[in-house]
mmCIF file of C-alpha atoms and ligand atoms in Angstrom:
data_model
loop_
_atom_site.group_PDB
_atom_site.id
_atom_site.type_symbol
_atom_site.label_atom_id
_atom_site.label_comp_id
_atom_site.label_asym_id
_atom_site.label_seq_id
_atom_site.Cartn_x
_atom_site.Cartn_y
_atom_site.Cartn_z
ATOM 1 C CA MET Q 628 4.005 10.476 13.375
ATOM 2 C CA ALA Q 629 4.307 14.123 14.474
ATOM 3 C CA ILE Q 630 4.112 15.320 18.070
ATOM 4 C CA LEU Q 631 3.511 18.932 19.008
ATOM 5 C CA VAL Q 632 5.506 19.708 22.147
ATOM 6 C CA VAL Q 633 3.905 22.798 23.643
ATOM 7 C CA GLY Q 634 6.358 24.514 25.962
ATOM 8 C CA GLY Q 635 9.144 22.644 24.187
ATOM 9 C CA ALA Q 636 11.725 25.374 24.831
ATOM 10 C CA GLY Q 637 11.435 24.869 28.583
ATOM 11 C CA TYR Q 638 13.342 22.633 30.960
ATOM 12 C CA ILE Q 639 11.253 19.442 30.859
ATOM 13 C CA GLY Q 640 9.748 19.975 27.392
ATOM 14 C CA SER Q 641 13.173 20.258 25.763
ATOM 15 C CA HIS Q 642 14.334 16.982 27.306
ATOM 16 C CA VAL Q 643 11.133 15.227 26.230
ATOM 17 C CA ALA Q 644 11.515 16.589 22.681
ATOM 18 C CA ARG Q 645 14.917 14.912 22.411
ATOM 19 C CA ALA Q 646 13.613 11.635 23.831
ATOM 20 C CA LEU Q 647 10.753 11.658 21.307
ATOM 21 C CA ARG Q 648 13.148 12.283 18.455
ATOM 22 C CA ARG Q 649 15.418 9.471 19.637
ATOM 23 C CA SER Q 650 12.327 7.217 19.532
ATOM 24 C CA GLY Q 651 11.687 8.113 15.897
ATOM 25 C CA TYR Q 652 8.955 10.740 16.207
ATOM 26 C CA GLU Q 653 8.794 13.918 14.197
ATOM 27 C CA VAL Q 654 8.769 16.737 16.741
ATOM 28 C CA VAL Q 655 7.579 20.331 16.435
ATOM 29 C CA LEU Q 656 7.989 22.752 19.334
ATOM 30 C CA TYR Q 657 5.521 25.499 20.181
ATOM 31 C CA ASP Q 658 6.593 28.048 22.799
ATOM 32 C CA ASN Q 659 6.044 31.754 23.496
ATOM 33 C CA LEU Q 660 9.577 31.991 24.978
ATOM 34 C CA SER Q 661 8.250 33.818 28.051
ATOM 35 C CA THR Q 662 10.107 31.401 30.301
ATOM 36 C CA GLY Q 663 11.589 29.116 27.637
ATOM 37 C CA PHE Q 664 14.910 29.588 25.874
ATOM 38 C CA ARG Q 665 15.760 29.384 22.183
ATOM 39 C CA ARG Q 666 18.957 27.556 23.006
ATOM 40 C CA LEU Q 667 16.983 24.674 24.541
ATOM 41 C CA ALA Q 668 15.071 24.391 21.246
ATOM 42 C CA GLN Q 669 18.157 24.309 19.060
ATOM 43 C CA GLY Q 670 18.000 21.727 16.302
ATOM 44 C CA PHE Q 671 14.173 21.585 16.348
ATOM 45 C CA GLU Q 672 11.478 23.298 14.365
ATOM 46 C CA LEU Q 673 10.205 25.968 16.759
ATOM 47 C CA VAL Q 674 6.973 27.878 16.235
ATOM 48 C CA VAL Q 675 6.897 30.916 18.515
ATOM 49 C CA GLY Q 676 3.384 31.553 19.742
ATOM 50 C CA ASP Q 677 1.124 31.695 22.743
ATOM 51 C CA ILE Q 678 -1.319 28.987 23.823
ATOM 52 C CA ALA Q 679 -4.016 31.638 24.290
ATOM 53 C CA ASP Q 680 -3.847 32.379 20.557
ATOM 54 C CA GLN Q 681 -6.340 30.224 18.654
ATOM 55 C CA ALA Q 682 -5.080 30.972 15.156
ATOM 56 C CA ARG Q 683 -1.322 30.693 15.650
ATOM 57 C CA PRO Q 684 -1.028 26.967 16.500
ATOM 58 C CA ARG Q 685 -3.666 25.902 13.943
ATOM 59 C CA PRO Q 686 -1.237 25.013 11.096
ATOM 60 C CA VAL Q 687 1.037 22.971 13.362
ATOM 61 C CA LEU Q 688 -1.895 21.282 15.088
ATOM 62 C CA ALA Q 689 -3.133 20.245 11.646
ATOM 63 C CA ARG Q 690 0.143 18.347 11.162
ATOM 64 C CA ALA Q 691 0.237 16.799 14.634
ATOM 65 C CA ASP Q 692 -1.015 13.391 15.742
ATOM 66 C CA ALA Q 693 -0.660 14.119 19.444
ATOM 67 C CA VAL Q 694 0.016 17.040 21.787
ATOM 68 C CA MET Q 695 2.214 17.171 24.860
ATOM 69 C CA HIS Q 696 1.500 20.202 27.007
ATOM 70 C CA PHE Q 697 4.295 21.643 29.193
ATOM 71 C CA ALA Q 698 3.535 25.360 28.845
ATOM 72 C CA ALA Q 699 2.753 26.409 32.402
ATOM 73 C CA HIS Q 700 3.883 28.796 35.065
ATOM 74 C CA ALA Q 701 5.352 26.692 37.844
ATOM 75 C CA TYR Q 702 6.455 28.741 40.842
ATOM 76 C CA VAL Q 703 4.357 27.744 43.821
ATOM 77 C CA GLY Q 704 5.138 30.928 45.792
ATOM 78 C CA GLU Q 705 4.356 33.202 42.859
ATOM 79 C CA SER Q 706 1.039 31.444 42.351
ATOM 80 C CA VAL Q 707 0.056 32.553 45.861
ATOM 81 C CA THR Q 708 0.949 36.208 45.296
ATOM 82 C CA ASN Q 709 -0.187 36.393 41.661
ATOM 83 C CA PRO Q 710 -2.929 33.784 41.203
ATOM 84 C CA ARG Q 711 -4.478 35.516 38.190
ATOM 85 C CA LYS Q 712 -1.292 34.853 36.213
ATOM 86 C CA TYR Q 713 -1.593 31.149 37.056
ATOM 87 C CA PHE Q 714 -5.310 30.806 36.377
ATOM 88 C CA HIS Q 715 -5.002 32.821 33.183
ATOM 89 C CA ASN Q 716 -2.202 30.687 31.712
ATOM 90 C CA ASN Q 717 -2.479 27.279 33.355
ATOM 91 C CA VAL Q 718 -6.271 27.165 33.159
ATOM 92 C CA ALA Q 719 -7.847 29.609 30.678
ATOM 93 C CA ALA Q 720 -5.107 29.631 28.015
ATOM 94 C CA SER Q 721 -4.512 25.901 28.465
ATOM 95 C CA LEU Q 722 -8.204 25.266 27.779
ATOM 96 C CA THR Q 723 -7.895 27.308 24.595
ATOM 97 C CA LEU Q 724 -5.027 25.055 23.545
ATOM 98 C CA LEU Q 725 -7.022 21.949 24.444
ATOM 99 C CA ASP Q 726 -10.004 23.128 22.385
ATOM 100 C CA SER Q 727 -7.744 24.046 19.467
ATOM 101 C CA ALA Q 728 -6.245 20.552 19.586
ATOM 102 C CA LEU Q 729 -9.659 18.927 19.742
ATOM 103 C CA ASP Q 730 -10.939 21.052 16.844
ATOM 104 C CA ALA Q 731 -7.881 19.979 14.845
ATOM 105 C CA GLY Q 732 -8.947 16.348 15.331
ATOM 106 C CA ILE Q 733 -6.318 15.432 17.924
ATOM 107 C CA ARG Q 734 -7.392 12.693 20.319
ATOM 108 C CA ARG Q 735 -4.135 12.010 22.163
ATOM 109 C CA PHE Q 736 -2.906 14.411 24.802
ATOM 110 C CA VAL Q 737 -0.149 14.148 27.424
ATOM 111 C CA PHE Q 738 -0.282 16.680 30.238
ATOM 112 C CA SER Q 739 2.437 17.837 32.666
ATOM 113 C CA SER Q 740 0.752 17.586 36.006
ATOM 114 C CA SER Q 741 2.356 17.789 39.412
ATOM 115 C CA CYS Q 742 2.442 16.248 42.840
ATOM 116 C CA ALA Q 743 1.181 19.706 43.878
ATOM 117 C CA VAL Q 744 -2.340 18.378 43.157
ATOM 118 C CA TYR Q 745 -2.082 16.314 46.369
ATOM 119 C CA GLY Q 746 -1.407 19.270 48.685
ATOM 120 C CA VAL Q 747 -0.238 18.030 52.089
ATOM 121 C CA PRO Q 748 -0.995 14.303 51.983
ATOM 122 C CA LYS Q 749 -1.777 12.418 55.174
ATOM 123 C CA ASN Q 750 0.150 9.329 54.124
ATOM 124 C CA ILE Q 751 3.436 8.669 52.348
ATOM 125 C CA PRO Q 752 4.071 7.260 49.772
ATOM 126 C CA ILE Q 753 1.467 8.992 47.639
ATOM 127 C CA THR Q 754 -0.586 6.822 45.296
ATOM 128 C CA GLU Q 755 -2.795 8.123 42.498
ATOM 129 C CA GLN Q 756 -5.773 7.382 44.764
ATOM 130 C CA THR Q 757 -4.515 9.811 47.405
ATOM 131 C CA GLN Q 758 -7.033 12.602 47.733
ATOM 132 C CA ARG Q 759 -6.268 15.595 45.544
ATOM 133 C CA GLN Q 760 -6.437 18.641 47.796
ATOM 134 C CA PRO Q 761 -4.030 21.274 46.473
ATOM 135 C CA VAL Q 762 -2.948 23.967 48.919
ATOM 136 C CA ASN Q 763 -1.871 26.669 46.460
ATOM 137 C CA PRO Q 764 -3.193 28.179 43.205
ATOM 138 C CA TYR Q 765 -0.511 26.368 41.170
ATOM 139 C CA GLY Q 766 -1.776 22.992 42.379
ATOM 140 C CA VAL Q 767 -5.377 24.113 41.917
ATOM 141 C CA SER Q 768 -4.628 25.098 38.305
ATOM 142 C CA LYS Q 769 -3.116 21.662 37.581
ATOM 143 C CA LEU Q 770 -6.060 19.894 39.213
ATOM 144 C CA PHE Q 771 -8.514 21.948 37.184
ATOM 145 C CA PHE Q 772 -6.879 20.884 33.930
ATOM 146 C CA GLU Q 773 -6.795 17.243 35.022
ATOM 147 C CA ASN Q 774 -10.548 17.492 35.659
ATOM 148 C CA ALA Q 775 -11.068 19.061 32.239
ATOM 149 C CA LEU Q 776 -9.226 16.163 30.599
ATOM 150 C CA GLU Q 777 -11.456 13.677 32.448
ATOM 151 C CA ALA Q 778 -14.570 15.480 31.238
ATOM 152 C CA TYR Q 779 -13.230 15.736 27.672
ATOM 153 C CA ALA Q 780 -12.533 11.994 27.670
ATOM 154 C CA ARG Q 781 -16.155 11.251 28.571
ATOM 155 C CA ALA Q 782 -17.691 13.864 26.291
ATOM 156 C CA TYR Q 783 -15.393 13.952 23.254
ATOM 157 C CA GLY Q 784 -13.463 10.684 23.310
ATOM 158 C CA LEU Q 785 -10.144 12.367 24.075
ATOM 159 C CA ARG Q 786 -7.431 10.008 25.299
ATOM 160 C CA SER Q 787 -5.024 11.578 27.760
ATOM 161 C CA VAL Q 788 -2.364 10.859 30.320
ATOM 162 C CA CYS Q 789 -1.684 13.258 33.208
ATOM 163 C CA LEU Q 790 1.854 12.720 34.428
ATOM 164 C CA ARG Q 791 2.212 13.922 38.004
ATOM 165 C CA TYR Q 792 5.852 14.868 38.404
ATOM 166 C CA PHE Q 793 7.544 14.902 41.748
ATOM 167 C CA ASN Q 794 10.767 17.016 41.879
ATOM 168 C CA ALA Q 795 12.346 17.168 38.428
ATOM 169 C CA ALA Q 796 16.140 17.527 38.535
ATOM 170 C CA GLY Q 797 19.308 16.901 36.566
ATOM 171 C CA ALA Q 798 20.264 17.484 32.963
ATOM 172 C CA ASP Q 799 20.635 15.623 29.690
ATOM 173 C CA GLU Q 800 23.787 13.503 29.768
ATOM 174 C CA SER Q 801 24.913 15.093 26.464
ATOM 175 C CA GLY Q 802 25.521 18.341 28.350
ATOM 176 C CA GLU Q 803 23.668 20.231 25.602
ATOM 177 C CA ILE Q 804 20.586 21.116 27.620
ATOM 178 C CA GLY Q 805 19.697 21.315 31.278
ATOM 179 C CA GLU Q 806 17.789 23.191 33.921
ATOM 180 C CA LEU Q 807 17.306 26.844 33.095
ATOM 181 C CA HIS Q 808 15.022 29.020 35.195
ATOM 182 C CA ASP Q 809 14.982 32.722 35.867
ATOM 183 C CA PRO Q 810 14.713 33.232 38.750
ATOM 184 C CA GLU Q 811 16.141 29.925 39.933
ATOM 185 C CA THR Q 812 14.421 28.737 43.101
ATOM 186 C CA HIS Q 813 15.109 24.995 43.024
ATOM 187 C CA LEU Q 814 17.243 23.246 45.583
ATOM 188 C CA ILE Q 815 19.796 21.383 43.459
ATOM 189 C CA PRO Q 816 20.941 24.278 41.211
ATOM 190 C CA LEU Q 817 21.040 26.624 44.215
ATOM 191 C CA ALA Q 818 23.060 24.126 46.266
ATOM 192 C CA LEU Q 819 25.472 23.698 43.338
ATOM 193 C CA ALA Q 820 25.829 27.474 43.016
ATOM 194 C CA ALA Q 821 26.480 27.648 46.773
ATOM 195 C CA SER Q 822 29.405 25.278 46.380
ATOM 196 C CA ALA Q 823 31.286 27.799 44.228
ATOM 197 C CA ALA Q 824 34.067 29.759 45.930
ATOM 198 C CA ASN Q 825 32.135 33.033 46.118
ATOM 199 C CA GLY Q 826 28.755 31.440 45.582
ATOM 200 C CA PRO Q 827 25.618 32.780 47.203
ATOM 201 C CA GLU Q 828 24.797 30.988 50.449
ATOM 202 C CA LEU Q 829 22.022 28.420 50.271
ATOM 203 C CA GLN Q 830 19.250 29.019 52.722
ATOM 204 C CA ILE Q 831 17.750 25.850 54.172
ATOM 205 C CA HIS Q 832 14.038 26.494 54.405
ATOM 206 C CA GLY Q 833 13.234 25.057 57.798
ATOM 207 C CA CYS Q 834 14.920 22.470 60.000
ATOM 208 C CA ASP Q 835 12.086 21.748 62.437
ATOM 209 C CA TYR Q 836 9.952 19.488 60.253
ATOM 210 C CA PRO Q 837 8.823 16.119 61.609
ATOM 211 C CA THR Q 838 11.386 14.260 59.469
ATOM 212 C CA SER Q 839 14.515 12.273 60.319
ATOM 213 C CA ASP Q 840 16.843 15.315 60.209
ATOM 214 C CA GLY Q 841 14.266 18.104 60.475
ATOM 215 C CA THR Q 842 14.468 19.213 56.822
ATOM 216 C CA CYS Q 843 11.890 18.608 54.087
ATOM 217 C CA ILE Q 844 11.863 15.373 52.151
ATOM 218 C CA ARG Q 845 11.217 15.267 48.407
ATOM 219 C CA ASP Q 846 11.258 12.604 45.709
ATOM 220 C CA TYR Q 847 13.796 13.895 43.152
ATOM 221 C CA ILE Q 848 13.410 12.449 39.687
ATOM 222 C CA HIS Q 849 15.865 12.777 36.803
ATOM 223 C CA VAL Q 850 14.501 14.819 33.905
ATOM 224 C CA ASN Q 851 15.528 12.124 31.403
ATOM 225 C CA ASP Q 852 13.620 9.504 33.396
ATOM 226 C CA LEU Q 853 10.629 11.839 33.124
ATOM 227 C CA ALA Q 854 11.291 12.128 29.386
ATOM 228 C CA ASP Q 855 11.306 8.352 29.008
ATOM 229 C CA ALA Q 856 7.925 8.149 30.784
ATOM 230 C CA HIS Q 857 6.434 10.610 28.281
ATOM 231 C CA VAL Q 858 7.477 8.441 25.350
ATOM 232 C CA ARG Q 859 5.905 5.452 27.097
ATOM 233 C CA ALA Q 860 2.710 7.416 27.798
ATOM 234 C CA LEU Q 861 2.461 8.154 24.098
ATOM 235 C CA HIS Q 862 3.017 4.493 23.244
ATOM 236 C CA HIS Q 863 0.253 3.641 25.689
ATOM 237 C CA LEU Q 864 -2.170 6.066 24.023
ATOM 238 C CA GLU Q 865 -1.288 4.622 20.621
ATOM 239 C CA ALA Q 866 -1.385 0.967 21.644
ATOM 240 C CA ASP Q 867 -4.726 0.953 23.428
ATOM 241 C CA LYS Q 868 -6.606 3.226 21.066
ATOM 242 C CA GLU Q 869 -9.223 0.561 20.350
ATOM 243 C CA SER Q 870 -10.226 0.732 24.004
ATOM 244 C CA GLY Q 871 -11.635 4.234 23.412
ATOM 245 C CA ALA Q 872 -11.656 7.325 25.579
ATOM 246 C CA GLU Q 873 -9.464 7.343 28.599
ATOM 247 C CA SER Q 874 -8.012 9.780 31.085
ATOM 248 C CA LEU Q 875 -5.171 8.301 33.012
ATOM 249 C CA ALA Q 876 -3.158 9.826 35.877
ATOM 250 C CA ILE Q 877 0.274 8.518 36.787
ATOM 251 C CA ASN Q 878 2.818 9.508 39.440
ATOM 252 C CA LEU Q 879 6.391 9.950 38.266
ATOM 253 C CA GLY Q 880 8.874 9.635 41.075
ATOM 254 C CA THR Q 881 11.527 7.220 42.275
ATOM 255 C CA GLY Q 882 9.629 6.159 45.401
ATOM 256 C CA ARG Q 883 12.621 7.269 47.470
ATOM 257 C CA GLY Q 884 12.703 10.503 49.447
ATOM 258 C CA HIS Q 885 15.746 12.648 50.224
ATOM 259 C CA SER Q 886 15.969 15.398 52.804
ATOM 260 C CA VAL Q 887 17.436 18.814 52.020
ATOM 261 C CA LEU Q 888 20.533 17.856 54.049
ATOM 262 C CA GLU Q 889 20.954 14.651 52.038
ATOM 263 C CA VAL Q 890 20.803 16.655 48.824
ATOM 264 C CA ILE Q 891 23.469 18.998 50.199
ATOM 265 C CA GLU Q 892 25.663 15.986 51.049
ATOM 266 C CA ALA Q 893 25.197 14.630 47.508
ATOM 267 C CA VAL Q 894 26.200 18.010 46.066
ATOM 268 C CA GLU Q 895 29.288 18.132 48.295
ATOM 269 C CA SER Q 896 30.318 14.666 47.287
ATOM 270 C CA VAL Q 897 29.884 15.371 43.544
ATOM 271 C CA THR Q 898 31.602 18.776 43.554
ATOM 272 C CA GLY Q 899 34.163 17.991 46.248
ATOM 273 C CA ARG Q 900 33.347 21.371 47.766
ATOM 274 C CA ARG Q 901 31.421 22.582 50.752
ATOM 275 C CA VAL Q 902 27.948 23.987 50.182
ATOM 276 C CA ARG Q 903 27.835 27.291 52.037
ATOM 277 C CA ARG Q 904 24.508 27.338 53.814
ATOM 278 C CA LYS Q 905 22.533 28.866 56.612
ATOM 279 C CA LEU Q 906 19.411 27.754 58.391
ATOM 280 C CA GLY Q 907 16.342 29.806 57.646
ATOM 281 C CA PRO Q 908 12.657 29.707 58.485
ATOM 282 C CA ARG Q 909 10.166 27.393 56.796
ATOM 283 C CA ARG Q 910 9.021 28.447 53.327
ATOM 284 C CA PRO Q 911 5.254 28.949 53.444
ATOM 285 C CA GLY Q 912 3.350 26.143 51.742
ATOM 286 C CA ASP Q 913 6.137 23.524 51.859
ATOM 287 C CA PRO Q 914 4.755 20.108 52.890
ATOM 288 C CA PRO Q 915 7.161 18.162 55.163
ATOM 289 C CA ALA Q 916 7.440 15.137 52.859
ATOM 290 C CA LEU Q 917 6.350 14.253 49.319
ATOM 291 C CA VAL Q 918 7.289 10.803 48.047
ATOM 292 C CA ALA Q 919 5.652 8.975 45.160
ATOM 293 C CA ASP Q 920 4.389 5.456 45.005
ATOM 294 C CA PRO Q 921 5.500 4.757 41.419
ATOM 295 C CA ALA Q 922 3.844 1.299 41.163
ATOM 296 C CA LYS Q 923 1.215 2.402 38.638
ATOM 297 C CA ALA Q 924 3.868 3.814 36.290
ATOM 298 C CA GLN Q 925 5.531 0.414 36.420
ATOM 299 C CA SER Q 926 2.373 -1.612 35.849
ATOM 300 C CA VAL Q 927 0.763 0.598 33.172
ATOM 301 C CA LEU Q 928 3.776 2.051 31.357
ATOM 302 C CA GLY Q 929 6.477 -0.463 32.287
ATOM 303 C CA TRP Q 930 8.445 2.514 33.614
ATOM 304 C CA THR Q 931 10.772 2.852 36.581
ATOM 305 C CA ALA Q 932 13.302 5.553 37.317
ATOM 306 C CA ARG Q 933 16.797 4.429 36.354
ATOM 307 C CA ARG Q 934 18.859 7.309 37.685
ATOM 308 C CA ASN Q 935 19.561 8.161 41.323
ATOM 309 C CA LEU Q 936 20.253 11.373 43.217
ATOM 310 C CA THR Q 937 23.979 11.263 42.421
ATOM 311 C CA ASP Q 938 23.162 10.969 38.708
ATOM 312 C CA MET Q 939 20.885 14.005 38.974
ATOM 313 C CA VAL Q 940 23.414 16.099 40.846
ATOM 314 C CA SER Q 941 26.353 15.148 38.639
ATOM 315 C CA SER Q 942 24.496 15.794 35.367
ATOM 316 C CA ALA Q 943 23.248 19.139 36.739
ATOM 317 C CA TRP Q 944 26.812 19.955 37.818
ATOM 318 C CA ALA Q 945 28.226 19.078 34.375
ATOM 319 C CA TRP Q 946 25.638 21.375 32.772
ATOM 320 C CA MET Q 947 26.310 24.161 35.234
ATOM 321 C CA GLN Q 948 30.053 23.970 34.793
ATOM 322 C CA LYS Q 949 29.611 24.875 31.182
ATOM 323 C CA GLY Q 950 28.997 28.232 32.765
ATOM 324 C CA SER Q 951 26.675 29.543 30.118
ATOM 325 C CA GLN Q 952 23.361 28.454 31.517
ATOM 326 C CA TYR Q 953 22.199 31.934 32.461
ATOM 327 C CA PRO Q 954 21.981 33.547 29.018
ATOM 328 C CA ARG Q 955 19.376 36.205 29.762
ATOM 329 C CA ILE Q 956 19.281 36.323 33.467
ATOM 330 C CA GLY Q 957 17.459 39.165 35.162
ATOM 331 C CA PRO Q 958 19.075 41.475 37.707
ATOM 332 C CA GLN Q 959 17.322 39.698 40.577
ATOM 333 C CA SER Q 960 18.972 36.371 39.814
ATOM 334 C CA ALA Q 961 22.229 37.896 38.649
ATOM 335 C CA ALA Q 962 22.772 39.346 42.095
ATOM 336 C CA LYS Q 963 22.709 35.824 43.530
ATOM 337 C CA LEU Q 964 25.316 34.459 41.149
ATOM 338 C CA PRO Q 965 28.981 33.878 41.871
ATOM 339 C CA ALA Q 966 31.120 36.789 40.645
ATOM 340 C CA ALA Q 967 32.818 34.564 38.079
ATOM 341 C CA LEU Q 968 29.494 33.756 36.470
ATOM 342 C CA ARG Q 969 28.194 37.313 36.736
ATOM 343 C CA ALA Q 970 31.205 38.504 34.829
ATOM 344 C CA ARG Q 971 30.264 36.303 31.894
ATOM 345 C CA LEU Q 972 26.720 37.615 31.473
HETATM 346 N N1 UFG J 1988 14.741 24.363 49.520
HETATM 347 C C1 UFG J 1988 15.604 24.953 50.422
HETATM 348 N N2 UFG J 1988 16.289 26.048 50.011
HETATM 349 C C2 UFG J 1988 16.175 26.590 48.763
HETATM 350 C C3 UFG J 1988 15.305 25.968 47.842
HETATM 351 C C4 UFG J 1988 14.604 24.852 48.251
HETATM 352 O O1 UFG J 1988 15.736 24.516 51.552
HETATM 353 O O2 UFG J 1988 16.818 27.606 48.470
HETATM 354 C C5 UFG J 1988 13.985 23.171 49.922
HETATM 355 C C6 UFG J 1988 12.479 23.400 49.873
HETATM 356 O O3 UFG J 1988 12.024 23.948 51.067
HETATM 357 C C7 UFG J 1988 11.978 21.987 49.605
HETATM 358 C C8 UFG J 1988 13.095 21.350 48.788
HETATM 359 O O4 UFG J 1988 14.238 22.141 49.010
HETATM 360 O O5 UFG J 1988 11.876 21.296 50.800
HETATM 361 C C9 UFG J 1988 12.800 21.325 47.309
HETATM 362 O O6 UFG J 1988 12.437 22.627 46.896
HETATM 363 P P1 UFG J 1988 12.346 23.058 45.374
HETATM 364 O O7 UFG J 1988 12.060 24.529 45.382
HETATM 365 O O8 UFG J 1988 13.528 22.568 44.634
HETATM 366 O O9 UFG J 1988 11.087 22.250 44.840
HETATM 367 P P2 UFG J 1988 9.598 22.239 45.400
HETATM 368 O O10 UFG J 1988 9.455 20.941 46.149
HETATM 369 O O11 UFG J 1988 9.216 23.450 46.125
HETATM 370 O O12 UFG J 1988 8.767 22.322 44.049
HETATM 371 C C10 UFG J 1988 8.515 21.243 43.272
HETATM 372 C C11 UFG J 1988 8.286 21.690 41.836
HETATM 373 C C12 UFG J 1988 6.986 22.444 41.736
HETATM 374 C C13 UFG J 1988 5.881 21.622 42.349
HETATM 375 C C14 UFG J 1988 6.203 21.310 43.782
HETATM 376 C C15 UFG J 1988 5.112 20.503 44.433
HETATM 377 O O13 UFG J 1988 9.340 22.504 41.392
HETATM 378 O O14 UFG J 1988 6.696 22.707 40.386
HETATM 379 O O15 UFG J 1988 7.411 20.574 43.809
HETATM 380 O O16 UFG J 1988 5.214 20.603 45.810
HETATM 381 F F1 UFG J 1988 4.718 22.288 42.335
#
């Protein structure tokens, strides 16, 4: 059985591709390499193309039994300043991909959704029944596509699973692939970089939130736990195919929240070094706390997260220590890097 992993040269897609292969699937990657990296696709068949292009993916869609769609822009802040980029790719181009898949006869679709669809929830933990009220264009774009999948299930018999990720972190235990973003804005890689001797200082975005220590709380989830959930989602779509059309949404988190200060402590304990940091103002659009209720993932997919925060930080640290994870970094990010790393670019 062949799976087309769209956005397979990106951070989460590349980890899922390996998990699928370990489970015996044939895997083909499709990526325009705008934010993905060839080195994350190494060892896989990679078709370079855009999801907005109807003709390009046709031959690979003809060979595929299911599609997993990871190809999205995913910077919340950027989505506020440049919403057209987000609606163009995450909505319009993604719909083109969805239609191309449907026209190719594909009826199984797994979609990378996000806890951003919930906005600022009133209650924690967040269940799948929590009202979806996104507060930024990124979250709106994810919600739109979820709604499209629901409509396509009813109208065309498409079977889909929307996996709502909380905060993806960590790296494959092999050390071959890991988190790679340019620019890097995520807490764990920035805190690790700030633990280097001449590392750039980490700015803590707000310390006056209504949380136990005043910093934001997030549910960090290991990327390989996410990958495992994707394989299970596919099994679910295969196993229950007699039950017909379906559009399922599932939270993927550990159910345990960690504050920014707790993450910093975990980084210090893994690296044995101090994280140089300073307190800064709140980052616009950051909800105080986002923690998943992962019960549905357990009951429907038989999935629970197996790795904890220390596992995430230590695998990310192992990947970072390889020192080559910024292969084509732009000047903006390069300026933030420790001198030792900059010298190797
Ligand atoms: N943070 C800092 N300093 C930094 C970076 C982050 O204090 O330099 C804090 C943030 O304010 C937040 C926490 O660390 O409280 C985590 O921030 P990340 O940027 O690592 O992740 P986000 O929670 O902002 O983003 C994640 C996903 C998005 C998704 C979003 C939903 O990366 O794709 O959750 O809220 F949309």
